[in-house]
């Protein structure tokens, strides 16, 4: 398909992956609506709408929200995901909030596991609005959720 094809104005059907290459050492807060692969080093907060892959050379220190996390490198911190898979060379140290955790033979996990926090869902909204959404709850339960949300940010 060429640049000037009739379909050029249509939304892209391709998937995008952000790659942090080996040799990159970065710090900060990341909010992505695409997949991410980490071959380098990241220190900070990652909020991903899709999946995260940490390769053998990859290392993350911080707090992670993602749909799915696959680890073959190192993560130190807090992971919140729908599914987490620690591969044979993967090492995770810290807290995991997930209901679907698998660890391959050789993979290592040091820390604590907790059930998934259903009241926190990463959502990408236009600037000026919040990027965390609370699940609907009775009025009597809203105060603790608001306190948890403040702590998470």
mmCIF file with all atom_site columns, C-alpha atoms in Angstrom:
data_model
loop_
_atom_site.group_PDB
_atom_site.id
_atom_site.type_symbol
_atom_site.label_atom_id
_atom_site.label_alt_id
_atom_site.label_comp_id
_atom_site.label_asym_id
_atom_site.label_entity_id
_atom_site.label_seq_id
_atom_site.pdbx_PDB_ins_code
_atom_site.Cartn_x
_atom_site.Cartn_y
_atom_site.Cartn_z
_atom_site.occupancy
_atom_site.B_iso_or_equiv
_atom_site.pdbx_formal_charge
_atom_site.auth_seq_id
_atom_site.auth_comp_id
_atom_site.auth_asym_id
_atom_site.auth_atom_id
_atom_site.pdbx_PDB_model_num
ATOM 1   C CA . UNK A 1 1   ? 0.000   0.000   0.000  1.00 0.00 ? 1   UNK A CA 1
ATOM 2   C CA . UNK A 1 2   ? 1.472   3.348   -1.014 1.00 0.00 ? 2   UNK A CA 1
ATOM 3   C CA . UNK A 1 3   ? 1.448   6.602   0.901  1.00 0.00 ? 3   UNK A CA 1
ATOM 4   C CA . UNK A 1 4   ? -1.150  8.145   -1.418 1.00 0.00 ? 4   UNK A CA 1
ATOM 5   C CA . UNK A 1 5   ? -3.453  5.141   -1.539 1.00 0.00 ? 5   UNK A CA 1
ATOM 6   C CA . UNK A 1 6   ? -7.188  5.600   -0.883 1.00 0.00 ? 6   UNK A CA 1
ATOM 7   C CA . UNK A 1 7   ? -6.773  3.938   2.526  1.00 0.00 ? 7   UNK A CA 1
ATOM 8   C CA . UNK A 1 8   ? -4.051  6.350   3.728  1.00 0.00 ? 8   UNK A CA 1
ATOM 9   C CA . UNK A 1 9   ? -6.547  8.311   5.842  1.00 0.00 ? 9   UNK A CA 1
ATOM 10  C CA . UNK A 1 10  ? -7.785  5.183   7.646  1.00 0.00 ? 10  UNK A CA 1
ATOM 11  C CA . UNK A 1 11  ? -6.625  4.320   11.143 1.00 0.00 ? 11  UNK A CA 1
ATOM 12  C CA . UNK A 1 12  ? -3.539  2.108   11.228 1.00 0.00 ? 12  UNK A CA 1
ATOM 13  C CA . UNK A 1 13  ? -4.120  -1.567  11.967 1.00 0.00 ? 13  UNK A CA 1
ATOM 14  C CA . UNK A 1 14  ? -0.470  -2.157  12.826 1.00 0.00 ? 14  UNK A CA 1
ATOM 15  C CA . UNK A 1 15  ? 0.671   -2.841  16.346 1.00 0.00 ? 15  UNK A CA 1
ATOM 16  C CA . UNK A 1 16  ? 3.466   -0.774  17.772 1.00 0.00 ? 16  UNK A CA 1
ATOM 17  C CA . UNK A 1 17  ? 6.109   -1.763  20.292 1.00 0.00 ? 17  UNK A CA 1
ATOM 18  C CA . UNK A 1 18  ? 8.269   0.747   22.104 1.00 0.00 ? 18  UNK A CA 1
ATOM 19  C CA . UNK A 1 19  ? 11.776  -0.673  22.552 1.00 0.00 ? 19  UNK A CA 1
ATOM 20  C CA . UNK A 1 20  ? 14.293  0.505   25.146 1.00 0.00 ? 20  UNK A CA 1
ATOM 21  C CA . UNK A 1 21  ? 17.490  -0.833  23.603 1.00 0.00 ? 21  UNK A CA 1
ATOM 22  C CA . UNK A 1 22  ? 20.404  -2.466  25.405 1.00 0.00 ? 22  UNK A CA 1
ATOM 23  C CA . UNK A 1 23  ? 22.805  0.244   26.528 1.00 0.00 ? 23  UNK A CA 1
ATOM 24  C CA . UNK A 1 24  ? 19.986  2.718   27.296 1.00 0.00 ? 24  UNK A CA 1
ATOM 25  C CA . UNK A 1 25  ? 19.694  3.768   30.933 1.00 0.00 ? 25  UNK A CA 1
ATOM 26  C CA . UNK A 1 26  ? 16.660  5.982   31.480 1.00 0.00 ? 26  UNK A CA 1
ATOM 27  C CA . UNK A 1 27  ? 14.594  7.323   34.365 1.00 0.00 ? 27  UNK A CA 1
ATOM 28  C CA . UNK A 1 28  ? 11.106  8.731   34.526 1.00 0.00 ? 28  UNK A CA 1
ATOM 29  C CA . UNK A 1 29  ? 7.411   8.038   34.170 1.00 0.00 ? 29  UNK A CA 1
ATOM 30  C CA . UNK A 1 30  ? 6.101   6.278   31.082 1.00 0.00 ? 30  UNK A CA 1
ATOM 31  C CA . UNK A 1 31  ? 2.474   6.100   29.926 1.00 0.00 ? 31  UNK A CA 1
ATOM 32  C CA . UNK A 1 32  ? 2.044   3.990   26.801 1.00 0.00 ? 32  UNK A CA 1
ATOM 33  C CA . UNK A 1 33  ? -0.940  2.681   24.891 1.00 0.00 ? 33  UNK A CA 1
ATOM 34  C CA . UNK A 1 34  ? 1.265   0.156   23.059 1.00 0.00 ? 34  UNK A CA 1
ATOM 35  C CA . UNK A 1 35  ? 3.468   -2.800  23.979 1.00 0.00 ? 35  UNK A CA 1
ATOM 36  C CA . UNK A 1 36  ? 6.933   -2.174  25.418 1.00 0.00 ? 36  UNK A CA 1
ATOM 37  C CA . UNK A 1 37  ? 10.118  -4.239  25.289 1.00 0.00 ? 37  UNK A CA 1
ATOM 38  C CA . UNK A 1 38  ? 12.949  -3.417  27.679 1.00 0.00 ? 38  UNK A CA 1
ATOM 39  C CA . UNK A 1 39  ? 16.458  -4.517  26.729 1.00 0.00 ? 39  UNK A CA 1
ATOM 40  C CA . UNK A 1 40  ? 18.131  -1.655  28.648 1.00 0.00 ? 40  UNK A CA 1
ATOM 41  C CA . UNK A 1 41  ? 17.614  -0.218  32.141 1.00 0.00 ? 41  UNK A CA 1
ATOM 42  C CA . UNK A 1 42  ? 14.598  1.748   33.390 1.00 0.00 ? 42  UNK A CA 1
ATOM 43  C CA . UNK A 1 43  ? 14.088  3.346   36.794 1.00 0.00 ? 43  UNK A CA 1
ATOM 44  C CA . UNK A 1 44  ? 10.665  4.843   37.381 1.00 0.00 ? 44  UNK A CA 1
ATOM 45  C CA . UNK A 1 45  ? 6.974   4.260   36.799 1.00 0.00 ? 45  UNK A CA 1
ATOM 46  C CA . UNK A 1 46  ? 5.488   2.435   33.812 1.00 0.00 ? 46  UNK A CA 1
ATOM 47  C CA . UNK A 1 47  ? 1.773   2.545   33.012 1.00 0.00 ? 47  UNK A CA 1
ATOM 48  C CA . UNK A 1 48  ? 1.076   0.402   29.976 1.00 0.00 ? 48  UNK A CA 1
ATOM 49  C CA . UNK A 1 49  ? -2.264  -0.253  28.352 1.00 0.00 ? 49  UNK A CA 1
ATOM 50  C CA . UNK A 1 50  ? -0.861  -3.429  26.778 1.00 0.00 ? 50  UNK A CA 1
ATOM 51  C CA . UNK A 1 51  ? 2.046   -5.791  27.460 1.00 0.00 ? 51  UNK A CA 1
ATOM 52  C CA . UNK A 1 52  ? 5.584   -5.468  28.814 1.00 0.00 ? 52  UNK A CA 1
ATOM 53  C CA . UNK A 1 53  ? 8.485   -7.745  27.921 1.00 0.00 ? 53  UNK A CA 1
ATOM 54  C CA . UNK A 1 54  ? 11.705  -7.540  29.929 1.00 0.00 ? 54  UNK A CA 1
ATOM 55  C CA . UNK A 1 55  ? 14.443  -9.368  28.001 1.00 0.00 ? 55  UNK A CA 1
ATOM 56  C CA . UNK A 1 56  ? 17.527  -11.037 29.519 1.00 0.00 ? 56  UNK A CA 1
ATOM 57  C CA . UNK A 1 57  ? 19.533  -7.817  29.342 1.00 0.00 ? 57  UNK A CA 1
ATOM 58  C CA . UNK A 1 58  ? 16.599  -5.719  30.592 1.00 0.00 ? 58  UNK A CA 1
ATOM 59  C CA . UNK A 1 59  ? 16.176  -4.341  34.093 1.00 0.00 ? 59  UNK A CA 1
ATOM 60  C CA . UNK A 1 60  ? 13.390  -2.298  35.677 1.00 0.00 ? 60  UNK A CA 1
ATOM 61  C CA . UNK A 1 61  ? 13.307  -0.729  39.125 1.00 0.00 ? 61  UNK A CA 1
ATOM 62  C CA . UNK A 1 62  ? 10.037  0.915   40.084 1.00 0.00 ? 62  UNK A CA 1
ATOM 63  C CA . UNK A 1 63  ? 6.304   0.528   39.792 1.00 0.00 ? 63  UNK A CA 1
ATOM 64  C CA . UNK A 1 64  ? 4.586   -1.171  36.840 1.00 0.00 ? 64  UNK A CA 1
ATOM 65  C CA . UNK A 1 65  ? 0.985   -1.321  35.659 1.00 0.00 ? 65  UNK A CA 1
ATOM 66  C CA . UNK A 1 66  ? 0.376   -3.435  32.525 1.00 0.00 ? 66  UNK A CA 1
ATOM 67  C CA . UNK A 1 67  ? -2.058  -5.886  31.008 1.00 0.00 ? 67  UNK A CA 1
ATOM 68  C CA . UNK A 1 68  ? 0.581   -8.633  30.801 1.00 0.00 ? 68  UNK A CA 1
ATOM 69  C CA . UNK A 1 69  ? 4.195   -8.751  31.986 1.00 0.00 ? 69  UNK A CA 1
ATOM 70  C CA . UNK A 1 70  ? 6.739   -11.270 30.675 1.00 0.00 ? 70  UNK A CA 1
ATOM 71  C CA . UNK A 1 71  ? 10.072  -11.270 32.533 1.00 0.00 ? 71  UNK A CA 1
ATOM 72  C CA . UNK A 1 72  ? 13.309  -12.863 31.366 1.00 0.00 ? 72  UNK A CA 1
ATOM 73  C CA . UNK A 1 73  ? 15.481  -10.109 32.889 1.00 0.00 ? 73  UNK A CA 1
ATOM 74  C CA . UNK A 1 74  ? 15.099  -8.346  36.246 1.00 0.00 ? 74  UNK A CA 1
ATOM 75  C CA . UNK A 1 75  ? 12.332  -6.362  37.924 1.00 0.00 ? 75  UNK A CA 1
ATOM 76  C CA . UNK A 1 76  ? 12.586  -4.796  41.373 1.00 0.00 ? 76  UNK A CA 1
ATOM 77  C CA . UNK A 1 77  ? 9.492   -3.087  42.734 1.00 0.00 ? 77  UNK A CA 1
ATOM 78  C CA . UNK A 1 78  ? 5.732   -3.406  42.467 1.00 0.00 ? 78  UNK A CA 1
ATOM 79  C CA . UNK A 1 79  ? 4.010   -5.132  39.530 1.00 0.00 ? 79  UNK A CA 1
ATOM 80  C CA . UNK A 1 80  ? 0.282   -4.865  38.844 1.00 0.00 ? 80  UNK A CA 1
ATOM 81  C CA . UNK A 1 81  ? -1.026  -6.871  35.887 1.00 0.00 ? 81  UNK A CA 1
ATOM 82  C CA . UNK A 1 82  ? -3.741  -9.220  34.680 1.00 0.00 ? 82  UNK A CA 1
ATOM 83  C CA . UNK A 1 83  ? -1.065  -11.845 33.935 1.00 0.00 ? 83  UNK A CA 1
ATOM 84  C CA . UNK A 1 84  ? 2.621   -12.152 34.887 1.00 0.00 ? 84  UNK A CA 1
ATOM 85  C CA . UNK A 1 85  ? 4.993   -14.758 33.492 1.00 0.00 ? 85  UNK A CA 1
ATOM 86  C CA . UNK A 1 86  ? 8.514   -15.169 34.894 1.00 0.00 ? 86  UNK A CA 1
ATOM 87  C CA . UNK A 1 87  ? 10.644  -17.090 32.400 1.00 0.00 ? 87  UNK A CA 1
ATOM 88  C CA . UNK A 1 88  ? 13.655  -19.320 33.162 1.00 0.00 ? 88  UNK A CA 1
ATOM 89  C CA . UNK A 1 89  ? 16.162  -16.421 33.413 1.00 0.00 ? 89  UNK A CA 1
ATOM 90  C CA . UNK A 1 90  ? 13.713  -13.944 34.969 1.00 0.00 ? 90  UNK A CA 1
ATOM 91  C CA . UNK A 1 91  ? 14.080  -12.516 38.479 1.00 0.00 ? 91  UNK A CA 1
ATOM 92  C CA . UNK A 1 92  ? 11.366  -10.469 40.200 1.00 0.00 ? 92  UNK A CA 1
ATOM 93  C CA . UNK A 1 93  ? 11.871  -8.884  43.639 1.00 0.00 ? 93  UNK A CA 1
ATOM 94  C CA . UNK A 1 94  ? 9.051   -7.032  45.351 1.00 0.00 ? 94  UNK A CA 1
ATOM 95  C CA . UNK A 1 95  ? 5.271   -7.204  45.355 1.00 0.00 ? 95  UNK A CA 1
ATOM 96  C CA . UNK A 1 96  ? 3.022   -8.682  42.694 1.00 0.00 ? 96  UNK A CA 1
ATOM 97  C CA . UNK A 1 97  ? -0.683  -7.845  42.415 1.00 0.00 ? 97  UNK A CA 1
ATOM 98  C CA . UNK A 1 98  ? -2.029  -10.440 39.989 1.00 0.00 ? 98  UNK A CA 1
ATOM 99  C CA . UNK A 1 99  ? -4.409  -13.400 39.820 1.00 0.00 ? 99  UNK A CA 1
ATOM 100 C CA . UNK A 1 100 ? -2.564  -15.145 36.976 1.00 0.00 ? 100 UNK A CA 1
ATOM 101 C CA . UNK A 1 101 ? 1.111   -15.719 37.896 1.00 0.00 ? 101 UNK A CA 1
ATOM 102 C CA . UNK A 1 102 ? 3.345   -18.363 36.313 1.00 0.00 ? 102 UNK A CA 1
ATOM 103 C CA . UNK A 1 103 ? 7.014   -19.063 37.031 1.00 0.00 ? 103 UNK A CA 1
ATOM 104 C CA . UNK A 1 104 ? 9.041   -21.298 34.696 1.00 0.00 ? 104 UNK A CA 1
ATOM 105 C CA . UNK A 1 105 ? 11.661  -23.675 36.082 1.00 0.00 ? 105 UNK A CA 1
ATOM 106 C CA . UNK A 1 106 ? 14.729  -21.526 36.769 1.00 0.00 ? 106 UNK A CA 1
ATOM 107 C CA . UNK A 1 107 ? 12.713  -18.323 37.182 1.00 0.00 ? 107 UNK A CA 1
ATOM 108 C CA . UNK A 1 108 ? 12.970  -16.586 40.554 1.00 0.00 ? 108 UNK A CA 1
ATOM 109 C CA . UNK A 1 109 ? 10.556  -14.540 42.630 1.00 0.00 ? 109 UNK A CA 1
ATOM 110 C CA . UNK A 1 110 ? 11.441  -12.894 45.951 1.00 0.00 ? 110 UNK A CA 1
ATOM 111 C CA . UNK A 1 111 ? 8.635   -11.035 47.658 1.00 0.00 ? 111 UNK A CA 1
ATOM 112 C CA . UNK A 1 112 ? 4.915   -11.154 48.252 1.00 0.00 ? 112 UNK A CA 1
ATOM 113 C CA . UNK A 1 113 ? 1.915   -11.845 46.060 1.00 0.00 ? 113 UNK A CA 1
ATOM 114 C CA . UNK A 1 114 ? -1.490  -10.255 46.440 1.00 0.00 ? 114 UNK A CA 1
ATOM 115 C CA . UNK A 1 115 ? -4.811  -10.633 44.623 1.00 0.00 ? 115 UNK A CA 1
ATOM 116 C CA . UNK A 1 116 ? -5.317  -8.251  41.719 1.00 0.00 ? 116 UNK A CA 1
ATOM 117 C CA . UNK A 1 117 ? -6.620  -4.837  42.727 1.00 0.00 ? 117 UNK A CA 1
ATOM 118 C CA . UNK A 1 118 ? -9.851  -4.720  40.746 1.00 0.00 ? 118 UNK A CA 1
ATOM 119 C CA . UNK A 1 119 ? -10.573 -1.088  41.628 1.00 0.00 ? 119 UNK A CA 1
ATOM 120 C CA . UNK A 1 120 ? -7.496  0.214   39.734 1.00 0.00 ? 120 UNK A CA 1
ATOM 121 C CA . UNK A 1 121 ? -7.553  0.042   35.963 1.00 0.00 ? 121 UNK A CA 1
ATOM 122 C CA . UNK A 1 122 ? -5.109  1.955   33.751 1.00 0.00 ? 122 UNK A CA 1
ATOM 123 C CA . UNK A 1 123 ? -7.034  4.071   31.286 1.00 0.00 ? 123 UNK A CA 1
ATOM 124 C CA . UNK A 1 124 ? -5.711  6.605   28.804 1.00 0.00 ? 124 UNK A CA 1
ATOM 125 C CA . UNK A 1 125 ? -7.779  9.769   28.603 1.00 0.00 ? 125 UNK A CA 1
ATOM 126 C CA . UNK A 1 126 ? -7.233  13.213  27.083 1.00 0.00 ? 126 UNK A CA 1
ATOM 127 C CA . UNK A 1 127 ? -4.943  15.640  28.919 1.00 0.00 ? 127 UNK A CA 1
ATOM 128 C CA . UNK A 1 128 ? -6.435  17.264  31.981 1.00 0.00 ? 128 UNK A CA 1
ATOM 129 C CA . UNK A 1 129 ? -8.357  14.181  33.043 1.00 0.00 ? 129 UNK A CA 1
ATOM 130 C CA . UNK A 1 130 ? -7.219  11.445  35.420 1.00 0.00 ? 130 UNK A CA 1
ATOM 131 C CA . UNK A 1 131 ? -5.538  8.307   34.095 1.00 0.00 ? 131 UNK A CA 1
ATOM 132 C CA . UNK A 1 132 ? -6.840  5.991   36.794 1.00 0.00 ? 132 UNK A CA 1
ATOM 133 C CA . UNK A 1 133 ? -10.440 4.799   36.933 1.00 0.00 ? 133 UNK A CA 1
ATOM 134 C CA . UNK A 1 134 ? -12.231 3.405   39.982 1.00 0.00 ? 134 UNK A CA 1
ATOM 135 C CA . UNK A 1 135 ? -14.631 0.495   39.710 1.00 0.00 ? 135 UNK A CA 1
ATOM 136 C CA . UNK A 1 136 ? -18.168 1.315   40.714 1.00 0.00 ? 136 UNK A CA 1
ATOM 137 C CA . UNK A 1 137 ? -18.657 0.617   44.405 1.00 0.00 ? 137 UNK A CA 1
ATOM 138 C CA . UNK A 1 138 ? -21.283 1.396   47.025 1.00 0.00 ? 138 UNK A CA 1
ATOM 139 C CA . UNK A 1 139 ? -20.872 4.798   48.679 1.00 0.00 ? 139 UNK A CA 1
ATOM 140 C CA . UNK A 1 140 ? -19.820 3.136   51.948 1.00 0.00 ? 140 UNK A CA 1
ATOM 141 C CA . UNK A 1 141 ? -16.712 1.631   50.258 1.00 0.00 ? 141 UNK A CA 1
ATOM 142 C CA . UNK A 1 142 ? -15.569 4.666   48.246 1.00 0.00 ? 142 UNK A CA 1
ATOM 143 C CA . UNK A 1 143 ? -13.455 6.341   50.935 1.00 0.00 ? 143 UNK A CA 1
ATOM 144 C CA . UNK A 1 144 ? -10.885 3.496   51.318 1.00 0.00 ? 144 UNK A CA 1
ATOM 145 C CA . UNK A 1 145 ? -10.607 3.212   47.516 1.00 0.00 ? 145 UNK A CA 1
ATOM 146 C CA . UNK A 1 146 ? -9.870  6.934   47.207 1.00 0.00 ? 146 UNK A CA 1
ATOM 147 C CA . UNK A 1 147 ? -7.145  6.599   49.847 1.00 0.00 ? 147 UNK A CA 1
ATOM 148 C CA . UNK A 1 148 ? -5.607  3.616   48.015 1.00 0.00 ? 148 UNK A CA 1
ATOM 149 C CA . UNK A 1 149 ? -5.735  5.571   44.744 1.00 0.00 ? 149 UNK A CA 1
ATOM 150 C CA . UNK A 1 150 ? -3.846  8.496   46.323 1.00 0.00 ? 150 UNK A CA 1
ATOM 151 C CA . UNK A 1 151 ? -1.198  6.118   47.692 1.00 0.00 ? 151 UNK A CA 1
ATOM 152 C CA . UNK A 1 152 ? -0.783  4.470   44.279 1.00 0.00 ? 152 UNK A CA 1
ATOM 153 C CA . UNK A 1 153 ? -0.065  7.798   42.593 1.00 0.00 ? 153 UNK A CA 1
#
